[in-house]
Structure formats: C-alpha cells, structure tokens
mmCIF file of C-alpha atoms in Angstrom:
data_model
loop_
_atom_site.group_PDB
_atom_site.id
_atom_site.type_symbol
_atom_site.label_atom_id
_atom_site.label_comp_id
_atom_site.label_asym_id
_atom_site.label_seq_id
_atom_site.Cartn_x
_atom_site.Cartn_y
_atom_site.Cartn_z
ATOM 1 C CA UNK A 205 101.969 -38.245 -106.414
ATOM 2 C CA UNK A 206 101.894 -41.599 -107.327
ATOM 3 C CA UNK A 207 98.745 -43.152 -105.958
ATOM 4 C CA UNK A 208 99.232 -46.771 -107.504
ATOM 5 C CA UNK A 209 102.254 -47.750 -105.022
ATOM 6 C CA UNK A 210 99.576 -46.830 -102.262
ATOM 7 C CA UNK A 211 96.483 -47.574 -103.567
ATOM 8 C CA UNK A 212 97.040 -52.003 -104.224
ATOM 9 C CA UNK A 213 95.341 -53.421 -101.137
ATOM 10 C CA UNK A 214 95.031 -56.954 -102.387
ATOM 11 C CA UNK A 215 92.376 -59.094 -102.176
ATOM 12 C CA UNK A 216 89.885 -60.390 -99.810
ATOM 13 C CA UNK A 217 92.128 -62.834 -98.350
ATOM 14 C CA UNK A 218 94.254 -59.995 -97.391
ATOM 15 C CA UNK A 219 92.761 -57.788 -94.709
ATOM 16 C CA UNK A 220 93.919 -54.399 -92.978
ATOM 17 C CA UNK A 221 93.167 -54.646 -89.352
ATOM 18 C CA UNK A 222 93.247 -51.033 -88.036
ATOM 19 C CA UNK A 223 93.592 -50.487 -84.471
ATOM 20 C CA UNK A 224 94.277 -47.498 -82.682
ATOM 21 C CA UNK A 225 97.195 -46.973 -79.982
ATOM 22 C CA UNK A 226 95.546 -44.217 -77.391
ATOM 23 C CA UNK A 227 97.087 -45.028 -73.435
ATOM 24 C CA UNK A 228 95.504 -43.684 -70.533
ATOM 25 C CA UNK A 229 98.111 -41.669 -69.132
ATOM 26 C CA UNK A 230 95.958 -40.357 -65.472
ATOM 27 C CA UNK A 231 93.321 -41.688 -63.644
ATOM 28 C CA UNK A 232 91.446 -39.494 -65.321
ATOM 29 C CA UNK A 233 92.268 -40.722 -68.584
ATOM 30 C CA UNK A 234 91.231 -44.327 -67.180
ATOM 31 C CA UNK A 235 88.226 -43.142 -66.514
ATOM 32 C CA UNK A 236 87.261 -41.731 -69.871
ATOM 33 C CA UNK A 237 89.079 -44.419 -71.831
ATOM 34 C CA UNK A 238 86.917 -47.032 -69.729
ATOM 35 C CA UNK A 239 83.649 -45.625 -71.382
ATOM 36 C CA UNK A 240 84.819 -44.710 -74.749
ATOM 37 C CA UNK A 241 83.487 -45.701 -77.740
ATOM 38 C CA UNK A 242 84.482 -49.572 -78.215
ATOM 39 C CA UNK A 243 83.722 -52.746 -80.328
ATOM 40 C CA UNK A 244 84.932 -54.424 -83.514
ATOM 41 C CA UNK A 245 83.939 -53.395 -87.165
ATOM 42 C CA UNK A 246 84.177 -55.741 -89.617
ATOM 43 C CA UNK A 247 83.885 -53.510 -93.608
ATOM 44 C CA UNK A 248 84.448 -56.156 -96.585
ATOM 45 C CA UNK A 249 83.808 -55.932 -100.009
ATOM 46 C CA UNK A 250 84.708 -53.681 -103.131
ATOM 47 C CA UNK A 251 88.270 -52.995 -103.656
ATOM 48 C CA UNK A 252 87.623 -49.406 -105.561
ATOM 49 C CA UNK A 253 86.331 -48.231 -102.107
ATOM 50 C CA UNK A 254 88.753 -50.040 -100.210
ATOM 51 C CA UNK A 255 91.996 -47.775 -99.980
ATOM 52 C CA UNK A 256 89.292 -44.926 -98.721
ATOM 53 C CA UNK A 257 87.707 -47.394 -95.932
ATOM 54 C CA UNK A 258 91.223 -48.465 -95.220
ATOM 55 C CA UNK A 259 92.189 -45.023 -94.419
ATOM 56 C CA UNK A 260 89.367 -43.736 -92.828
ATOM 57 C CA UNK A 261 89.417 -46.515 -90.970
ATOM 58 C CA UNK A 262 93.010 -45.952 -89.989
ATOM 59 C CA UNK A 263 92.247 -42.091 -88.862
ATOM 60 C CA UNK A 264 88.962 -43.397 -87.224
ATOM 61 C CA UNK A 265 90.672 -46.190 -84.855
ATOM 62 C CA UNK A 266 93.382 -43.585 -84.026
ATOM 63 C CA UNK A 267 91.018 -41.554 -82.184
ATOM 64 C CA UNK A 268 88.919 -44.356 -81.144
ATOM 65 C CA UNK A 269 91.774 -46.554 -79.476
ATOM 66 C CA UNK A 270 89.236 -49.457 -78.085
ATOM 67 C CA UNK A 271 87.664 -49.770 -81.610
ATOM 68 C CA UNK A 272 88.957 -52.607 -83.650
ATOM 69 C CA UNK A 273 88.241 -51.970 -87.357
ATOM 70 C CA UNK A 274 89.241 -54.167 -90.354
ATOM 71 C CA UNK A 275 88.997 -53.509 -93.815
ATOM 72 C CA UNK A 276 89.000 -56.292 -96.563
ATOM 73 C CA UNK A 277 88.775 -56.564 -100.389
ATOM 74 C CA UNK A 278 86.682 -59.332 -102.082
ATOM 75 C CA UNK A 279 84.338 -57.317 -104.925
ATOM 76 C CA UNK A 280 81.273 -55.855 -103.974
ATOM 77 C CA UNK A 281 79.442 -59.379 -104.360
ATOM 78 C CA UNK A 282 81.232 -60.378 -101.664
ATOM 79 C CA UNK A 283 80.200 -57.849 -99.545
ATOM 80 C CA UNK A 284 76.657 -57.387 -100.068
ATOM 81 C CA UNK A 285 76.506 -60.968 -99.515
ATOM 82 C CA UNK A 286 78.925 -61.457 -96.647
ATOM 83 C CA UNK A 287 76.483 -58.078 -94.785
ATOM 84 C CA UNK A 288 73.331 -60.044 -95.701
ATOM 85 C CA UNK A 289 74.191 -62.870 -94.124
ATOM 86 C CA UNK A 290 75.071 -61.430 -90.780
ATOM 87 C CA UNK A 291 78.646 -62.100 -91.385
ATOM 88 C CA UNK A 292 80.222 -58.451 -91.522
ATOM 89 C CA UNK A 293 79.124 -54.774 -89.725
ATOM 90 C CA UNK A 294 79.282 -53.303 -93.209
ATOM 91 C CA UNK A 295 79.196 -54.479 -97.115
ATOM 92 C CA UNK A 296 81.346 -52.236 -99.017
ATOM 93 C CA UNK A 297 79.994 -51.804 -102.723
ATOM 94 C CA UNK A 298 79.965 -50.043 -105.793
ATOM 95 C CA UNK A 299 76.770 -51.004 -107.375
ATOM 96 C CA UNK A 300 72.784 -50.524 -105.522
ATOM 97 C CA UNK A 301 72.025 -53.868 -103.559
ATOM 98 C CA UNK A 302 69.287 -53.725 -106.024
ATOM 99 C CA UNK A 303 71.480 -54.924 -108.928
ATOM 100 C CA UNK A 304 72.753 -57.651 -107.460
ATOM 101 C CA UNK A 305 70.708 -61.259 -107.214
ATOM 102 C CA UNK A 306 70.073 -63.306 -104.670
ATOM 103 C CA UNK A 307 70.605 -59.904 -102.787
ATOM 104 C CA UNK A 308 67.327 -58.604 -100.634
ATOM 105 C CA UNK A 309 67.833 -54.701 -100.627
ATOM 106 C CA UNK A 310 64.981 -54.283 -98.673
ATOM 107 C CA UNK A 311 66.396 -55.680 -95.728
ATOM 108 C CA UNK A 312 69.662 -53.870 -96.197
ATOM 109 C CA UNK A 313 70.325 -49.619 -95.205
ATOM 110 C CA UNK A 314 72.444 -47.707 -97.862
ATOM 111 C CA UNK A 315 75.172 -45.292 -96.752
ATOM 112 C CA UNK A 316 76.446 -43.825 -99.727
ATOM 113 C CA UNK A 317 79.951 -42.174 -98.531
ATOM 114 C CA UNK A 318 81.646 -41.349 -101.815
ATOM 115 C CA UNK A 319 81.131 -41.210 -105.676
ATOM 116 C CA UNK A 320 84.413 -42.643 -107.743
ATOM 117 C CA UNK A 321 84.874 -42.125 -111.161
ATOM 118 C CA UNK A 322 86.006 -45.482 -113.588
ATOM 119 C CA UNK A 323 87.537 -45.412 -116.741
ATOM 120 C CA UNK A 324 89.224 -47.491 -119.382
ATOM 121 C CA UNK A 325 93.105 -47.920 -119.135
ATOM 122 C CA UNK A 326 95.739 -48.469 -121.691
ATOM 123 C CA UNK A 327 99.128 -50.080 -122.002
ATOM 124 C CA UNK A 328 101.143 -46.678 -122.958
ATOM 125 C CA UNK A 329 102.582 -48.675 -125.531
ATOM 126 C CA UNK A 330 99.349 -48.683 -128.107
ATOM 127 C CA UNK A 331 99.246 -45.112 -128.762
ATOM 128 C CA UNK A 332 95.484 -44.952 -127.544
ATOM 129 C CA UNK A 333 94.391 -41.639 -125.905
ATOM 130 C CA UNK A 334 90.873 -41.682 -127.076
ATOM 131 C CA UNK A 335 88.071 -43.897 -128.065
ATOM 132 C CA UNK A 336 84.667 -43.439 -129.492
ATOM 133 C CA UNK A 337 81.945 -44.967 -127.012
ATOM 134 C CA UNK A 338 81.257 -47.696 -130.306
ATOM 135 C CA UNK A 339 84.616 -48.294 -130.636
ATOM 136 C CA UNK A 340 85.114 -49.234 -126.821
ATOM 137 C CA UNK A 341 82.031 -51.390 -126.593
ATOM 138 C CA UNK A 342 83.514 -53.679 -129.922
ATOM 139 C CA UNK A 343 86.605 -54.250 -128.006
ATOM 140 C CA UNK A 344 85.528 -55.465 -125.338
ATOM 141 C CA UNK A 345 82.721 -57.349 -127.160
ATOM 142 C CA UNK A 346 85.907 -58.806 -129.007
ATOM 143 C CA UNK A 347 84.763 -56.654 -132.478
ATOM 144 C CA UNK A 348 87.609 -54.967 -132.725
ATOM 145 C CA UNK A 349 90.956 -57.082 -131.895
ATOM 146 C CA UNK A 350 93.731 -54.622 -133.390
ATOM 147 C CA UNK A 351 95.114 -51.538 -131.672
ATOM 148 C CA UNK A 352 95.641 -50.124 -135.716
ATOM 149 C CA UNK A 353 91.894 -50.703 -136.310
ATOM 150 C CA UNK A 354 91.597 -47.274 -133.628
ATOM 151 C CA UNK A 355 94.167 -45.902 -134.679
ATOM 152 C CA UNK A 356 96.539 -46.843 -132.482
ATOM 153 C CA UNK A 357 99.646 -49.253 -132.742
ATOM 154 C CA UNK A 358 99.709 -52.707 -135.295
ATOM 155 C CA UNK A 359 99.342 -54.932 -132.315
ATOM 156 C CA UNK A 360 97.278 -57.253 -131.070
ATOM 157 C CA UNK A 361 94.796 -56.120 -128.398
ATOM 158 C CA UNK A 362 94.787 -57.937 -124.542
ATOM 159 C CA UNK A 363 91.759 -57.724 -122.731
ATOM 160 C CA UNK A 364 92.120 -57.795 -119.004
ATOM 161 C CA UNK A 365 88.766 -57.986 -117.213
ATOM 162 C CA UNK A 366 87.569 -58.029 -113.612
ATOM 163 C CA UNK A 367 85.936 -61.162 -112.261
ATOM 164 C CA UNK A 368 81.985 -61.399 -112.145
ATOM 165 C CA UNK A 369 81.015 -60.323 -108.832
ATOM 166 C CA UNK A 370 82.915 -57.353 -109.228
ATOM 167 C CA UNK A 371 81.132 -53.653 -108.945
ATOM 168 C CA UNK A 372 83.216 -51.851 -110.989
ATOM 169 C CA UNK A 373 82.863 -54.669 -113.974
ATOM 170 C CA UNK A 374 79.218 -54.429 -113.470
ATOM 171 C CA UNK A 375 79.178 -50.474 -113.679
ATOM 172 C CA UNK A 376 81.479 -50.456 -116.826
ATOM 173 C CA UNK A 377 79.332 -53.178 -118.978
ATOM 174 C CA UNK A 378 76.246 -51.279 -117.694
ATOM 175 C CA UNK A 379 77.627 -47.950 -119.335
ATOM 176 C CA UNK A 380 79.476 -49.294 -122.355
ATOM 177 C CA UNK A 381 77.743 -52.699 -123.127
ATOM 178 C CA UNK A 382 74.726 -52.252 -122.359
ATOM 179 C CA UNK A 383 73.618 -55.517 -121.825
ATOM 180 C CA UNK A 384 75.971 -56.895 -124.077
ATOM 181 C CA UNK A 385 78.376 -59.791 -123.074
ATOM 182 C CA UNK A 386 82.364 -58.829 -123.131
ATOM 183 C CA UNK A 387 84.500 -61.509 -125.264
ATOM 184 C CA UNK A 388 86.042 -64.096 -122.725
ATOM 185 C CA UNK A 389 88.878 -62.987 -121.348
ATOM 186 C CA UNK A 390 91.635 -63.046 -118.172
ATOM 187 C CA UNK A 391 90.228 -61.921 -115.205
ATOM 188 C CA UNK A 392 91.501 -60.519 -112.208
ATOM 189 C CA UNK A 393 90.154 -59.680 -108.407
ATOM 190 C CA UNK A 394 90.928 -56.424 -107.859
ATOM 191 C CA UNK A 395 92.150 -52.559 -108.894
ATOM 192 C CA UNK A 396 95.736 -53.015 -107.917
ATOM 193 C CA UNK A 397 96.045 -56.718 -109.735
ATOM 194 C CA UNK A 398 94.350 -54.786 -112.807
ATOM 195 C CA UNK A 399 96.761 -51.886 -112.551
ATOM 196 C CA UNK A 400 99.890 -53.791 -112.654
ATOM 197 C CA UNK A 401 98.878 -55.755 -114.936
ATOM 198 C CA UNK A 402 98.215 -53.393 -117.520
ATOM 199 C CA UNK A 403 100.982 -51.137 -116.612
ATOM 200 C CA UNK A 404 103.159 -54.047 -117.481
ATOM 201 C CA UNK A 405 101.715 -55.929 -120.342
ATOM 202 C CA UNK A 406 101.777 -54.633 -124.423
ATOM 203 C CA UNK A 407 98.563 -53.798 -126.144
ATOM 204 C CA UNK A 408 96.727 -54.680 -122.481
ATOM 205 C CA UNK A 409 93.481 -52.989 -122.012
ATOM 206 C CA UNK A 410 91.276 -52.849 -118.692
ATOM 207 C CA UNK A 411 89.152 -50.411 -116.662
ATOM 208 C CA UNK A 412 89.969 -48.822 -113.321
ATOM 209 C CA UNK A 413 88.693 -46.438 -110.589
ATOM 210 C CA UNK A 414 89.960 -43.191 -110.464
ATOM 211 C CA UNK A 415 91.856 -43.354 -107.489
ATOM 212 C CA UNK A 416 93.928 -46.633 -109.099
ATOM 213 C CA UNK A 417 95.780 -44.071 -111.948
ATOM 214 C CA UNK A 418 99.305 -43.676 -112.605
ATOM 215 C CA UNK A 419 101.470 -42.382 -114.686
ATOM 216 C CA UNK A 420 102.233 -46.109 -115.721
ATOM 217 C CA UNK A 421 99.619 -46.365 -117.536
ATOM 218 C CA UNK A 422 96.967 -44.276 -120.398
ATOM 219 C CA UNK A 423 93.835 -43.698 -118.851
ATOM 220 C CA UNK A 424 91.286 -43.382 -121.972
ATOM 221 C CA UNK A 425 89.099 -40.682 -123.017
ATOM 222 C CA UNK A 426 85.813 -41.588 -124.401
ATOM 223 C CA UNK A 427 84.184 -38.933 -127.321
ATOM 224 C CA UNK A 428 87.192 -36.801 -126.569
ATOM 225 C CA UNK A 429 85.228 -36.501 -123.103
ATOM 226 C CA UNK A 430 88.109 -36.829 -120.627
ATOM 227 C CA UNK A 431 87.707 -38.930 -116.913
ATOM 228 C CA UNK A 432 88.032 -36.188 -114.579
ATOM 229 C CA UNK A 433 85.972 -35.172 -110.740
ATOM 230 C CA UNK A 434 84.462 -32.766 -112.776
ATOM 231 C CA UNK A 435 82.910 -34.456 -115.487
ATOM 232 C CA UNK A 436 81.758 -37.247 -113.183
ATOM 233 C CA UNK A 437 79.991 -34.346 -111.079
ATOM 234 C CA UNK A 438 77.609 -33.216 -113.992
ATOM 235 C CA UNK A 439 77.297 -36.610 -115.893
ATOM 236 C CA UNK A 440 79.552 -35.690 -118.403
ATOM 237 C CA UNK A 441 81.613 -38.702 -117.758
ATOM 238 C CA UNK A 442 79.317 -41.550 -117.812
ATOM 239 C CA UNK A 443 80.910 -44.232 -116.101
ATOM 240 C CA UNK A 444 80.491 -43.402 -112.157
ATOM 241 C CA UNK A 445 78.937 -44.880 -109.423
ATOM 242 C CA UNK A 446 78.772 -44.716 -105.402
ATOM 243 C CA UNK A 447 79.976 -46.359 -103.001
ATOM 244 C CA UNK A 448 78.029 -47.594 -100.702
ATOM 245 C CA UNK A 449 78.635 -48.720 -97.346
ATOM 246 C CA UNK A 450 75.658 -51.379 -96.168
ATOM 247 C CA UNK A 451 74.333 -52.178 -93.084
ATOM 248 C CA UNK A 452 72.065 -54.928 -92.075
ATOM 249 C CA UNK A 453 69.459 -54.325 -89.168
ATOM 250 C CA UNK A 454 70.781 -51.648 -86.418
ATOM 251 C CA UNK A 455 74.011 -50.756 -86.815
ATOM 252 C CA UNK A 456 76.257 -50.627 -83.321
ATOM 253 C CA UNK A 457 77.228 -48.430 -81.629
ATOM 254 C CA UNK A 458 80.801 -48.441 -83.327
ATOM 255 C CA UNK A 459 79.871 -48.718 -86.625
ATOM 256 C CA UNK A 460 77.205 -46.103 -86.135
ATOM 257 C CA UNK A 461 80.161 -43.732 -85.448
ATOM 258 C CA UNK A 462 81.889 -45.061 -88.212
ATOM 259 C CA UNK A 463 79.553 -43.912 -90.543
ATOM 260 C CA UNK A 464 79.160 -41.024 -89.196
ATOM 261 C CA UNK A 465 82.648 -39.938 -89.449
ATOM 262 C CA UNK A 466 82.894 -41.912 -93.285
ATOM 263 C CA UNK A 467 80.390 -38.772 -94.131
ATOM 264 C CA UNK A 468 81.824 -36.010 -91.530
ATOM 265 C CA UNK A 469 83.881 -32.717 -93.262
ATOM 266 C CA UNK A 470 86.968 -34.362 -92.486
ATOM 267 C CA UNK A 471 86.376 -37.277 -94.598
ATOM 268 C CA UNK A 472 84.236 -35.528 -97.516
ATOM 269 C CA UNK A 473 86.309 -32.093 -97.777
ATOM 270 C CA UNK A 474 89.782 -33.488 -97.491
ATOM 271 C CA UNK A 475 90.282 -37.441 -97.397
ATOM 272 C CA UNK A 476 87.943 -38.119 -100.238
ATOM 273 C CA UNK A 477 89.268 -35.848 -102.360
ATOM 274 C CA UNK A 478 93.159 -36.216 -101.881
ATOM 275 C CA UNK A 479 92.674 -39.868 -102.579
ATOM 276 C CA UNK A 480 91.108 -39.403 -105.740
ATOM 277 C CA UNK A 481 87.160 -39.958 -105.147
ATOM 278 C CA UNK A 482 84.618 -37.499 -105.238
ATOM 279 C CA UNK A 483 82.395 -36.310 -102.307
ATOM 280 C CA UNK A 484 78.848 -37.211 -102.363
ATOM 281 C CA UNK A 485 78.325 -33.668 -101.621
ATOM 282 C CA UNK A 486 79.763 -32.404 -105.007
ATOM 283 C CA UNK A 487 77.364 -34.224 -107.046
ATOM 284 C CA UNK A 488 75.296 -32.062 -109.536
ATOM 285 C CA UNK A 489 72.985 -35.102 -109.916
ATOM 286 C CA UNK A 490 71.674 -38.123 -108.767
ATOM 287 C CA UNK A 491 71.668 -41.550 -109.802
ATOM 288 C CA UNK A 492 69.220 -44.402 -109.019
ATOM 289 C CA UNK A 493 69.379 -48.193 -108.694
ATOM 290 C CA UNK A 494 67.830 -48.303 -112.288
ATOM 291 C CA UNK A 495 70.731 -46.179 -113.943
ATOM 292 C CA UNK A 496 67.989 -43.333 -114.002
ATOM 293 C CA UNK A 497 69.969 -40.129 -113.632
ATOM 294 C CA UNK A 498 68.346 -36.739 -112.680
ATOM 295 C CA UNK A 499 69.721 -33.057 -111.819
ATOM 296 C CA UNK A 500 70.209 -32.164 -107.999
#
C-alpha cells in the first residue's frame, strides 16, 4: 500500500473539516438526534499526527453527525501555542509542552494517543541504506557533504530540513545532534512537502515519520538498527516520540468524547496501526519530557 498518496495533508492553511452525514429518519430518531452529542472541535498542529487525527476524526464525526470536527497542519509550535491561547479545543504535537518556550505546560492536560516512529530518508539514487549514528549527525551538521564519503554515490549531498517550530525537527536534532546546530539549509512545513521532495530530488536527504514512507524513497537505517514498530517499542530505534493531543482547561463535552474514542480499541488496535503509528499501549517503555527513558 502506498501510504504517501494518502498520507500529504498540507499545511496549516489547509484544513480538513470533517462532518458527519447521520438523518433522522422517525420521530424517534428526532428525538435522539436532538440530544446527541454536538459541538465543534477545532485539533491543529503537527502534521506527523495529522493523517491519524484526520481520520479518526473522519470515523468519529460519522457516528457523531452534529459534531463538527476540523483537523489542520501547522507544526506542533503552532499548536501548543494556538491551544494555549484559547484559540483551538486541542494542540496536536509531537514533542512534551515542556520543550517548547514561551509554552506554560502547567496549565496545559496531555493526552498522549499514539507513539510514531521518525527516521532519516534518502533519495534512492545515493545508494545509502545505512548510516552510522556519527556519520548522520556530520551531515546534517554539514561535516560530511559527499554521498561517496558514506559510501554511497560521488554526488553532492542536499539537505532538506523541516522548519523550526516543527516537532519532528525538534525530536530528530534531540536524538542525533544533540544540541548541536544542523548546517543551514531548505526548509519545508510539513511530512508530505518533505516526502515529495526527497522522492524527487538527487542526493536529497531529510527525515520523516513512519507513516510518511514509500517506496519512492530509502528510508535509512542507523548502526544497521532498522526503523521498524518494533524497535521503536523497546528503544531500539531511538528516534520516537508521542503524540500528544493538548487540552487547555476543561475539555467539552465533544472533545471529551473525542479523546476518548482517539484512545478507544478501535483507534489503538486497528486505526493506529494500519496507518503506520504505534499504539501507546505497545510501548515497552516510557519516555519523559527530559528525554529520560525507563522500562514499563
């Protein structure tokens, strides 16, 4: 399956609004439609969780017919600042409130509704299949500038980066710079622009979530430790985080029940997993806002 063409959502100018088409067809029906569950959920912010929100959304609003839900893009920055200020129901993100300034976590609620997996991706033209965790950090820190110098192809190396703001950026520098700062570089918005951008450009290099492969393009193993559910599960595979759907103050009554369902079996055993995250539930250990990882 290829989960590119249906994973690209945009970005947060471009919004999915998700509303569901139930019709009273008795006056019974009436009756029960009239006090259904009802109201308008606003979920903005990282694009790695966004085809999953997008979905659930979509299956959530189809049995919830009065319940206007919309999904947008934007980076996680966006929407732990757009929930803070009151803006949005939820802030969809991939890094802790915690890590983010100007961000008061303390005044936010974290619902942590998946775990996805992130990786570094490969033009399939430079012959790259695996890097050394040294080797992957002086790319990006603009050490190494030749595909050959790897091993790979004689050709010139293209970094493609995500913008600042962006959770996924801030979970790969935090596993494979370490505090470093990457070379200047382009940067794009989102997954999807990184994706076809890679895909389609010689000697490119980028990361991406999980859920954004394709056959289009190399994803990269690191220590000849490959990016798989499974790995990410034990820690194996170091570059992970949640995502976390926040909440400011008490929820309502719709997004309450949004939530609820984001974390229900029907989301966790099936939905999460056939769009290429991993359920919270799977997790052989546990990760803190400090990077502080411990066995379940």
């Amino acid at each position: 399956m290829n989960k590119g063409s249906k994973l690209a959502m945009g970005i947060a100018a471009i919004s999915l609004l998700l509303v569901g088409c139930g019709k009273a067809t008795s006056s019974t029906s009436s009756k029960e439609s009239s006090a259904a569950l009802s109201g308008k959920v606003t979920a903005v912010g990282s694009t790695a969780l966004q085809p999953l929100a997008a979905k659930a959304g979509s299956n959530f609003t189809a049995k919830n017919s009065k319940v206007n839900l919309t999904v947008q893009g934007g980076g996680s920055g966006t929407g732990l600042s757009q929930v803070q200020a009151g803006a949005v129901s939820i802030g969809d993100s991939d890094i802790f409130a915690e890590e983010k300034d100007g961000i008061k976590a303390d005044k936010l609620t974290d619902h942590k509704v998946a775990v996805v997996g992130m990786a570094p991706v490969v033009n399939k033209d430079t012959g790259i299949k695996n890097l050394k965790m040294a080797q992957l950090k002086q790319i990006f820190t603009g050490k190494i500038t030749n595909w050959k110098e790897v091993g790979g192809k004689d050709e010139k190396i293209v970094i493609i980066n995500r913008a600042q703001g962006s959770g996924t950026r801030a979970t790969f520098e935090n596993a494979v710079l370490k505090g470093t700062d990457a070379v200047k570089s382009q940067e794009q918005d989102s997954n999807g622009a990184v994706q076809k951008i890679v895909a389609t450009t010689p000697g490119a290099v980028s990361y991406l979530a999980f859920s954004y492969f394709t056959n289009k393009l190399q994803a990269v193993s690191i220590d000849n430790v490959t990016p798989t559910d499974n790995n990410v599960e034990t820690n194996k595979w170091k570059i992970w985080s949640y995502e976390h759907m926040y909440t400011k103050g008490t929820p309502d009554k719709a997004t309450t029940a949004f939530l609820k369902y984001m974390d229900s079996k029907t989301v966790q055993d099936s939905l999460v997993k056939d769009m290429g995250y991993i359920s919270i539930h799977d997790m052989k250990v546990t990760k803190d806002a400090k990077g502080v990882v411990t066995q379940n």
